[in-house]
PDB file of C-alpha atoms and ligand atoms in Angstrom:
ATOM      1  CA  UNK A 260      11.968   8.852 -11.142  1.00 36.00           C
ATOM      2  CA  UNK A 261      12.894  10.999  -8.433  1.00 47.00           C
ATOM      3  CA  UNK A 262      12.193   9.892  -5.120  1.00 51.00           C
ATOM      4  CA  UNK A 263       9.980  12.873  -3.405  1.00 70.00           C
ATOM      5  CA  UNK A 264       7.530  12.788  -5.857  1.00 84.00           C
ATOM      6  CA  UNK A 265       4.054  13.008  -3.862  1.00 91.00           C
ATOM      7  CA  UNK A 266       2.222   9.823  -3.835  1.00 94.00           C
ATOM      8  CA  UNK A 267      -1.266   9.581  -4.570  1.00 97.00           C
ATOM      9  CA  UNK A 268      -3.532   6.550  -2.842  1.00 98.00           C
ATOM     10  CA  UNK A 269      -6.271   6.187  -5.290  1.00 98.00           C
ATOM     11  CA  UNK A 270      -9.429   4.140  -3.623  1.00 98.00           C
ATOM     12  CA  UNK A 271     -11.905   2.931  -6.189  1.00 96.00           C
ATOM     13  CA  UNK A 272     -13.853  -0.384  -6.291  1.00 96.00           C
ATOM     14  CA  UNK A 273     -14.767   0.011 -10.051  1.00 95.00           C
ATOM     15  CA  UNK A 274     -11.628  -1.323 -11.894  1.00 96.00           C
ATOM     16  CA  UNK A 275     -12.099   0.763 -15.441  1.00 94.00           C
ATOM     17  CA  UNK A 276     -12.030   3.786 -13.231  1.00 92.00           C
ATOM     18  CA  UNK A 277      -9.018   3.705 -10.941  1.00 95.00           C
ATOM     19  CA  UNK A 278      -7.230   2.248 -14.000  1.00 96.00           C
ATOM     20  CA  UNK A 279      -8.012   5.660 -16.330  1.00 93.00           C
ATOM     21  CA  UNK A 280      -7.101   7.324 -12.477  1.00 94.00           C
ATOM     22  CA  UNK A 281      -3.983   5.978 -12.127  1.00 96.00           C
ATOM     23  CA  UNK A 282      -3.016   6.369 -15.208  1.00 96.00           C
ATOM     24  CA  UNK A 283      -3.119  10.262 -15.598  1.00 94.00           C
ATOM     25  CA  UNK A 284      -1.955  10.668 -12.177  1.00 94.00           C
ATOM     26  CA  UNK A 285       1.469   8.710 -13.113  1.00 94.00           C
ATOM     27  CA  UNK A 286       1.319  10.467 -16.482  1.00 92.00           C
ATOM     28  CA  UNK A 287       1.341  13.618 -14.645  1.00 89.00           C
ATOM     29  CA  UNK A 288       4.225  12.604 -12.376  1.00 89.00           C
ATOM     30  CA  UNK A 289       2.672  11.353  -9.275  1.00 93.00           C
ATOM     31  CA  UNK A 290       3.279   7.952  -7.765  1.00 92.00           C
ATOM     32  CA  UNK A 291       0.430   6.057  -7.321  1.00 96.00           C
ATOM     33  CA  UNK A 292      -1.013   3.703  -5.043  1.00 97.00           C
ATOM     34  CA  UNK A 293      -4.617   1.798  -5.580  1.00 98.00           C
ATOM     35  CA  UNK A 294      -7.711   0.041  -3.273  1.00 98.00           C
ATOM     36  CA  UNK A 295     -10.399  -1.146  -4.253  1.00 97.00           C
ATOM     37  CA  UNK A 296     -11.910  -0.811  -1.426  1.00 97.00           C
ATOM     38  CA  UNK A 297     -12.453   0.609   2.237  1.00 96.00           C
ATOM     39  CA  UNK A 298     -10.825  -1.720   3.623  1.00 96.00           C
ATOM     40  CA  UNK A 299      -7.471  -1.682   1.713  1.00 97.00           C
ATOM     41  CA  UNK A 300      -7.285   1.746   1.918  1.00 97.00           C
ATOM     42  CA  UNK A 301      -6.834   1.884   5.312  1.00 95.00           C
ATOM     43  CA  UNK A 302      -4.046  -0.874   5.029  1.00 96.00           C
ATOM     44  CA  UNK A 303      -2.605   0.972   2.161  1.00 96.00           C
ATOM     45  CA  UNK A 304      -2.566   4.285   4.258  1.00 95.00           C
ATOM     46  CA  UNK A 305      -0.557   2.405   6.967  1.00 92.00           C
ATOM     47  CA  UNK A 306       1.760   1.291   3.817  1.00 91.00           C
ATOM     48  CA  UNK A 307       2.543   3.696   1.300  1.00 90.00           C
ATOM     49  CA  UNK A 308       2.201   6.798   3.760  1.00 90.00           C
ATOM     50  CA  UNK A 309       0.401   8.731   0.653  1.00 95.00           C
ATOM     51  CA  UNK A 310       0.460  12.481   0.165  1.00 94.00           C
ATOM     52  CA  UNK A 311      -3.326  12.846  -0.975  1.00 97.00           C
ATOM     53  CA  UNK A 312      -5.992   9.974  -1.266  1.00 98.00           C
ATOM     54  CA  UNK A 313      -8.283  10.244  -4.032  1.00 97.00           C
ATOM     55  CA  UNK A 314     -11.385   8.524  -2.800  1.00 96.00           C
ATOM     56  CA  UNK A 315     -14.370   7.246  -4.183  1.00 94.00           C
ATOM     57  CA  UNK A 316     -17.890   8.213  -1.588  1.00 90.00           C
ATOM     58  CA  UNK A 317     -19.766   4.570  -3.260  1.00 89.00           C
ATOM     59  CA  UNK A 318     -17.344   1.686  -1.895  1.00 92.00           C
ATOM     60  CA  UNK A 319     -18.732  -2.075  -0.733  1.00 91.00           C
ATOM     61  CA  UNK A 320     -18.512  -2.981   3.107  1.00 88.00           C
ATOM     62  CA  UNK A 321     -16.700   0.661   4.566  1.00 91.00           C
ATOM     63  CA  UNK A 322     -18.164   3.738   2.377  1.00 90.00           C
ATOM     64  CA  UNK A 323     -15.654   6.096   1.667  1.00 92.00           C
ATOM     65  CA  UNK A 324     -17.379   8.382   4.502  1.00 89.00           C
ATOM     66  CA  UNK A 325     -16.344   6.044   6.619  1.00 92.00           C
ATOM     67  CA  UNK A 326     -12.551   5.572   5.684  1.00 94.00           C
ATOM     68  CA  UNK A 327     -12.494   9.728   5.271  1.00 94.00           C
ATOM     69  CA  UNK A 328     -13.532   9.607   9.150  1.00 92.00           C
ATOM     70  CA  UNK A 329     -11.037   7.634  10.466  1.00 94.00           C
ATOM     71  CA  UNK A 330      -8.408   9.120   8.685  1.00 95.00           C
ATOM     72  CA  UNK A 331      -9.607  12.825   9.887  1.00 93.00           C
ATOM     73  CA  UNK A 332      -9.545  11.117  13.698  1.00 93.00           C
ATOM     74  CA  UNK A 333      -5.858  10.076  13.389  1.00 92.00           C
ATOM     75  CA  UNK A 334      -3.351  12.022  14.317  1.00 89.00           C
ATOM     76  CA  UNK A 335      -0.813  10.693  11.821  1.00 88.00           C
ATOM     77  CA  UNK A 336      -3.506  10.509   9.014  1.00 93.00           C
ATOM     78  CA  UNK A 337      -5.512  13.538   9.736  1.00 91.00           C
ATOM     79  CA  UNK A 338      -3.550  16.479   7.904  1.00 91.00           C
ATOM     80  CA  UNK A 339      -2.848  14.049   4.637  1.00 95.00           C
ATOM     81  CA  UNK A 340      -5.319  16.240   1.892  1.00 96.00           C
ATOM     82  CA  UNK A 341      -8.200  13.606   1.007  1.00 95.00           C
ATOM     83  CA  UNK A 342     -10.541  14.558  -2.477  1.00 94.00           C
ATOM     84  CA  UNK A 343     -13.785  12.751  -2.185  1.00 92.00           C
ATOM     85  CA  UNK A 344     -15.395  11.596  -5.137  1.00 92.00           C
ATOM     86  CA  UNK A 345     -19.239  11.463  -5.750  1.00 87.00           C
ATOM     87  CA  UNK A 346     -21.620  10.334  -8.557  1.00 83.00           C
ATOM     88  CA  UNK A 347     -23.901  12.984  -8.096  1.00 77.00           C
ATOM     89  CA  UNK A 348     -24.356  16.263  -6.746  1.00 74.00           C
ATOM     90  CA  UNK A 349     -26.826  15.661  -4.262  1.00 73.00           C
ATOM     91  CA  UNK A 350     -24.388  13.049  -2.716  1.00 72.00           C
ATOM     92  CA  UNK A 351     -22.494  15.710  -2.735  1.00 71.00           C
ATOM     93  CA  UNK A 352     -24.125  17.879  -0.398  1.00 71.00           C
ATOM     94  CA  UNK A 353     -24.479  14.979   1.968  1.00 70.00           C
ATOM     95  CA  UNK A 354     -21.454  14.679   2.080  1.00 69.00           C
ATOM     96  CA  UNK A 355     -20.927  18.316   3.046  1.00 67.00           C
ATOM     97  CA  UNK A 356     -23.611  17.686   5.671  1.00 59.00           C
ATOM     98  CA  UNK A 357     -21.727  14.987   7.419  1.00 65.00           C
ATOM     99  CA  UNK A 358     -18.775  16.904   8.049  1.00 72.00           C
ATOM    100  CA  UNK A 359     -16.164  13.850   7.265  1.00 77.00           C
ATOM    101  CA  UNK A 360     -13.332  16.316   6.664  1.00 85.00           C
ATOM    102  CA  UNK A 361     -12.746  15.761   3.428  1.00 90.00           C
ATOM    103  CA  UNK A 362     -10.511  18.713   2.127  1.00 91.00           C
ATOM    104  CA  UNK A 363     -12.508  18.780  -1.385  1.00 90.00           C
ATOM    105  CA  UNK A 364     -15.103  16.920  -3.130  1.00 89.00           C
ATOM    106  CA  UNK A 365     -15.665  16.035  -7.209  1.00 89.00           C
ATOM    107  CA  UNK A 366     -18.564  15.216  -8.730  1.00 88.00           C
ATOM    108  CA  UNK A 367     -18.905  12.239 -11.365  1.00 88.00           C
ATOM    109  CA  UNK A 368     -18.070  12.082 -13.953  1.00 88.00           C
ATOM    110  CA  UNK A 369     -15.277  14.312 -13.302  1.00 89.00           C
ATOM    111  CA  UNK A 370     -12.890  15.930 -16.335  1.00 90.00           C
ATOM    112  CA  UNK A 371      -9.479  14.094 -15.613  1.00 89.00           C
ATOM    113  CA  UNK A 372      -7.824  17.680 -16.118  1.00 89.00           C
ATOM    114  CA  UNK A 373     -10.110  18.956 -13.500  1.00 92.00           C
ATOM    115  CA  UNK A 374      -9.210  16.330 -10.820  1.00 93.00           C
ATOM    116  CA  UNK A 375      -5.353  17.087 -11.562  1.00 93.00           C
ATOM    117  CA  UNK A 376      -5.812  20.467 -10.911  1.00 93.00           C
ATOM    118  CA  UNK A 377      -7.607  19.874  -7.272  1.00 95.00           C
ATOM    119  CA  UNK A 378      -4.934  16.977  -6.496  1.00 95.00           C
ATOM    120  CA  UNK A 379      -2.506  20.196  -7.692  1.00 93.00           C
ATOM    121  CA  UNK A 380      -4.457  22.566  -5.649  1.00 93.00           C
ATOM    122  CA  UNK A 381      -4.115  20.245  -2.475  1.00 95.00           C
ATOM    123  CA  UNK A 382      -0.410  19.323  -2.731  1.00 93.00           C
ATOM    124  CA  UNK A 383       0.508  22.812  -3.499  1.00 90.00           C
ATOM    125  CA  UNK A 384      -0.604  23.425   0.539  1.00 88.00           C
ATOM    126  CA  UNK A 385       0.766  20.016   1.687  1.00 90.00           C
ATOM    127  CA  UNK A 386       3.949  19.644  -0.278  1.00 88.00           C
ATOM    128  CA  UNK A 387       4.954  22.642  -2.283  1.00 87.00           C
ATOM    129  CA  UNK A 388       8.262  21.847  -3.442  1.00 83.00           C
ATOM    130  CA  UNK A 389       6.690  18.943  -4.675  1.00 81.00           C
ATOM    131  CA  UNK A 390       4.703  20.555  -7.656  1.00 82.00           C
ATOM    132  CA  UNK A 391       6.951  23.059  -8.266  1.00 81.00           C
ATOM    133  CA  UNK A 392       6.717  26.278  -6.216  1.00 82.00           C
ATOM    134  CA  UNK A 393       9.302  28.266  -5.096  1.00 88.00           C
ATOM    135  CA  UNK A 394       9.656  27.889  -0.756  1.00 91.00           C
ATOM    136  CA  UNK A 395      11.899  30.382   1.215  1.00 93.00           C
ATOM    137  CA  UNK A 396      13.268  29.985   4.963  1.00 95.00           C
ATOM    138  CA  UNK A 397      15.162  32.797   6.345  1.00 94.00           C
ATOM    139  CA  UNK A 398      17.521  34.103   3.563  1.00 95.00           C
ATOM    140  CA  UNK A 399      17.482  30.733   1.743  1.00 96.00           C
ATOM    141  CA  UNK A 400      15.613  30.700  -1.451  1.00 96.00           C
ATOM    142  CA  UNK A 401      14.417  26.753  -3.147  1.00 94.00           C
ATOM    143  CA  UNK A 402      12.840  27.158  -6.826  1.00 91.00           C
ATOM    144  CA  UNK A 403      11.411  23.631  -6.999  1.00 84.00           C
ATOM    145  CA  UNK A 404      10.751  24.095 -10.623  1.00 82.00           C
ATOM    146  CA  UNK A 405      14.198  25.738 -11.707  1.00 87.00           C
ATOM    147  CA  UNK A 406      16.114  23.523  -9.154  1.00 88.00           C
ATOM    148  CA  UNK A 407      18.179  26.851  -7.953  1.00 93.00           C
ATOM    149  CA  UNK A 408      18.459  27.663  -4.820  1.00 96.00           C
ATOM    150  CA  UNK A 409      19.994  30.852  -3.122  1.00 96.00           C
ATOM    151  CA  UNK A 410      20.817  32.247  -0.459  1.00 96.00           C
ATOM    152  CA  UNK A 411      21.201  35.894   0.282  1.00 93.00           C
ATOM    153  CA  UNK A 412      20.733  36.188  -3.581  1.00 87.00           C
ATOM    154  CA  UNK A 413      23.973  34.076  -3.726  1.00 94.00           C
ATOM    155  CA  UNK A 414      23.294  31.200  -5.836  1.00 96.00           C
ATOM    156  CA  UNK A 415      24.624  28.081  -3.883  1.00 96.00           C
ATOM    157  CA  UNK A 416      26.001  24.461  -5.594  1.00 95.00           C
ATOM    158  CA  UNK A 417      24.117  21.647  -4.626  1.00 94.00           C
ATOM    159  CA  UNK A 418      23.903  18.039  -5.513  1.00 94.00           C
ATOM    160  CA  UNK A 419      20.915  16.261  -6.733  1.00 92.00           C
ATOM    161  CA  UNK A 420      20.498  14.346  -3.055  1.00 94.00           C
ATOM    162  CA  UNK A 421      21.314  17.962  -1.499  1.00 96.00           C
ATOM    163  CA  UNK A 422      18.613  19.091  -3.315  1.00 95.00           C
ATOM    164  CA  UNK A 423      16.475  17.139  -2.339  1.00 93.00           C
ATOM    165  CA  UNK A 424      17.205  16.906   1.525  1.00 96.00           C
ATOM    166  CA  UNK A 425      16.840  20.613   1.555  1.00 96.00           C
ATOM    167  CA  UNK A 426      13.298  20.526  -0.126  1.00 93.00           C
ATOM    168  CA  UNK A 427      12.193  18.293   2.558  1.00 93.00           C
ATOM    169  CA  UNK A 428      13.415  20.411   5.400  1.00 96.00           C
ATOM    170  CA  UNK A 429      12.333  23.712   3.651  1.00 95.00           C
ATOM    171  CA  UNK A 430       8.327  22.010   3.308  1.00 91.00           C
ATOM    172  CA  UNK A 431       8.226  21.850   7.168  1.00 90.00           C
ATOM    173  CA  UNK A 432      10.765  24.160   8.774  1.00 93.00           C
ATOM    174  CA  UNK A 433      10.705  22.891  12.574  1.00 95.00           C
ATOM    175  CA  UNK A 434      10.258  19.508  11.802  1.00 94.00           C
ATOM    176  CA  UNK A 435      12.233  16.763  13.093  1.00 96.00           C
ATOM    177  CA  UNK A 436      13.026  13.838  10.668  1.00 96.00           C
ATOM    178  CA  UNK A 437      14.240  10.761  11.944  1.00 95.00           C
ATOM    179  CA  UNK A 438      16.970   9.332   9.148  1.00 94.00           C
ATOM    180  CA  UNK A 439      14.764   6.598   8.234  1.00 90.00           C
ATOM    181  CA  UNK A 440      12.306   8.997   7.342  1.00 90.00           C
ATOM    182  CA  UNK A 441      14.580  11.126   5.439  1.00 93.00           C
ATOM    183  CA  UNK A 442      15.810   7.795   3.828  1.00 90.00           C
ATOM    184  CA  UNK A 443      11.968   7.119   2.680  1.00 85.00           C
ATOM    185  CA  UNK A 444      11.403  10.379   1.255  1.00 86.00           C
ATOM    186  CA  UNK A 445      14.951  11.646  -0.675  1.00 90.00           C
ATOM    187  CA  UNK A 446      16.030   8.071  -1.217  1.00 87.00           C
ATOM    188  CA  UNK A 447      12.479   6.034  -2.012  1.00 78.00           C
ATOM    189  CA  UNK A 448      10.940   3.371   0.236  1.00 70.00           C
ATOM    190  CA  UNK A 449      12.122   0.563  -2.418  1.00 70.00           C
ATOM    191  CA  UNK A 450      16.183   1.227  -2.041  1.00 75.00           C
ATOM    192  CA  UNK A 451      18.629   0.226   0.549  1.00 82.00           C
ATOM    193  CA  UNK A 452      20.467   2.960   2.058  1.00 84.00           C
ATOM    194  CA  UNK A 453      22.440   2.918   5.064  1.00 88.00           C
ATOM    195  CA  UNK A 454      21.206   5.388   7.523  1.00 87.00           C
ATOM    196  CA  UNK A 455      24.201   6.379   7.724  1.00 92.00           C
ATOM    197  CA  UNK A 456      24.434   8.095   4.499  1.00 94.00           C
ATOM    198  CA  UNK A 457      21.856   9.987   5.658  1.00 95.00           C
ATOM    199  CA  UNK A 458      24.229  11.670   7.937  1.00 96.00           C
ATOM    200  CA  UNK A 459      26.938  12.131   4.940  1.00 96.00           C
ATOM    201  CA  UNK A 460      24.852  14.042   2.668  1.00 97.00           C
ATOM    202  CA  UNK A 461      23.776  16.535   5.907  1.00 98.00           C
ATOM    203  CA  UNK A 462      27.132  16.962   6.231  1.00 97.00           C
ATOM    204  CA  UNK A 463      27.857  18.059   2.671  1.00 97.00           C
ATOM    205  CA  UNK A 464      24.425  19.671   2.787  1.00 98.00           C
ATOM    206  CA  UNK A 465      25.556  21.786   5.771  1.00 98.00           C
ATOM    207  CA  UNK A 466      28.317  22.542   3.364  1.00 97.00           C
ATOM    208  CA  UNK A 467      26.715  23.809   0.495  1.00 97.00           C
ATOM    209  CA  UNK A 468      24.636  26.380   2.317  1.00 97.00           C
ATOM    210  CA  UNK A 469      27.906  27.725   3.974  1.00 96.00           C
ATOM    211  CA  UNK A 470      29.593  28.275   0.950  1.00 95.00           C
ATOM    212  CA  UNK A 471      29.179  31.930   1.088  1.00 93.00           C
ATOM    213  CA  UNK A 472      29.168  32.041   4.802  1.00 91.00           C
ATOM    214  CA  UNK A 473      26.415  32.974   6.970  1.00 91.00           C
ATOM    215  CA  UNK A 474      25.234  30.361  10.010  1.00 94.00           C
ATOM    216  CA  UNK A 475      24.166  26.574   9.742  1.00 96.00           C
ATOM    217  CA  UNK A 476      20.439  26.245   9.506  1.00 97.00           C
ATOM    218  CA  UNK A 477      19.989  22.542  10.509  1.00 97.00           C
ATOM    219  CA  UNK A 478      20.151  21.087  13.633  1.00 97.00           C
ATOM    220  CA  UNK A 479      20.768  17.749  14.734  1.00 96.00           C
ATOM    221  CA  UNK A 480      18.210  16.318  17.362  1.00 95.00           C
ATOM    222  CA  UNK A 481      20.015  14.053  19.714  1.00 93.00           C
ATOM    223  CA  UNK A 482      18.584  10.473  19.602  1.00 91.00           C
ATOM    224  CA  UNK A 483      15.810  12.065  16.974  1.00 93.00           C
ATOM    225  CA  UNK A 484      17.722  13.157  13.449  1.00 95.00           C
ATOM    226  CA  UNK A 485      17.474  16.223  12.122  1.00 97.00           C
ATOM    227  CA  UNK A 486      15.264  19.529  11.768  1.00 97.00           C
ATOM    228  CA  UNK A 487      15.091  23.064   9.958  1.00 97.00           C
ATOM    229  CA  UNK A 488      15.714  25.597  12.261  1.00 92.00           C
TER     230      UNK A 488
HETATM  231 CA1   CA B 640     -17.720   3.180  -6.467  1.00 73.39          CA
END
């Protein structure tokens, strides 16, 4: 499994249900990370740093109103996509009314395909290369979904880690990563890298898009890591 696939944080206290959830979501690609309740989710936020929470509005102790508004008041938390889910469509509207932030809402019971498609819908704003669209910076093309990538129409030779360092950048040109974040996201959470290799494969990323020429995109942050432009 490759390592930047978006991870979804499914919150859902009845068990049949995140089960069938988490199921299609890892059938579909996603990694997937569960709570059952308010609760864990927020502890599971802190831990698995998801890309989209799917999250159920009827939960016991903290509602899912509740978690949705302290996520939306965190600055580390707050831009993460989160798809509320409702049993019926007047909850719904209250849930509109209150203004929690949630990006979307579905109502129960939901088609499975439907929910993939608004998890699809989210990500495809949050982490394009991630489902498969096509991201450009400067004259540097990515095709997430043909795994090409150009640049001035030159097709450039990348490795797999390459690849996958330059997606990263490309998702949030300007954005510093520190190497253990880098590390976490092209390498996976559960593997032990040295941070320096980190710094090897920026090297021979640095590299690749020279081959034809043309000036190095990335810059090195002093004491930070590394940024796009
Ligand atoms: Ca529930």
């Amino acid at each position: 499994m490759a390592a930047d696939q978006p991870t979804v944080l499914v919150v859902e206290d009845e068990q049949a249900q995140r089960e069938v959830l988490s199921y299609n979501l890892e059938a579909e690609g996603f990694r997937v990370a569960q709570a059952e309740n308010g609760e864990e989710a927020l502890i599971k936020v802190d831990e698995d740093s998801p890309d989209i929470i799917v999250l159920d509005w009827m939960l016991p102790n903290v509602s899912g109103i509740e978690v949705c508004r302290q996520l939306k008041t965190r600055n580390e938390t707050r831009n993460v996509p989160v798809i509320m889910l409702s049993a019926r469509s007047e909850e719904v509207d209250r849930v509109r009314g209150l203004e929690t932030g949630a990006d979307d809402y579905v109502v129960k019971p939901y088609s499975v395909m439907e929910l993939m498609a608004r998890v699809r819908a989210q990500l495809r704003r949050t982490r394009p290369a991630a489902v498969g669209q096509r991201l450009q910076y400067d004259d540097i093309v990515l095709d997430a979904e043909t795994h090409k990538v150009t640049r001035g129409d030159a097709p450039l030779k990348l490795g797999p880690t390459e690849f996958r360092l330059l997606s990263t950048f490309m998702e949030k040109p300007g954005r510093v990563w520190t190497r253990e974040q880098l590390l976490d996201r092209v390498w996976g959470r559960d593997i032990y890298v040295d941070t320096r290799t980190v710094d090897v494969h920026i090297g021979r990323l640095r590299k690749a898009l020279c081959q034809h020429g043309g000036d190095d995109p990335l810059r090195t942050v002093r004491g930070a890591g590394y940024a796009l432009g």
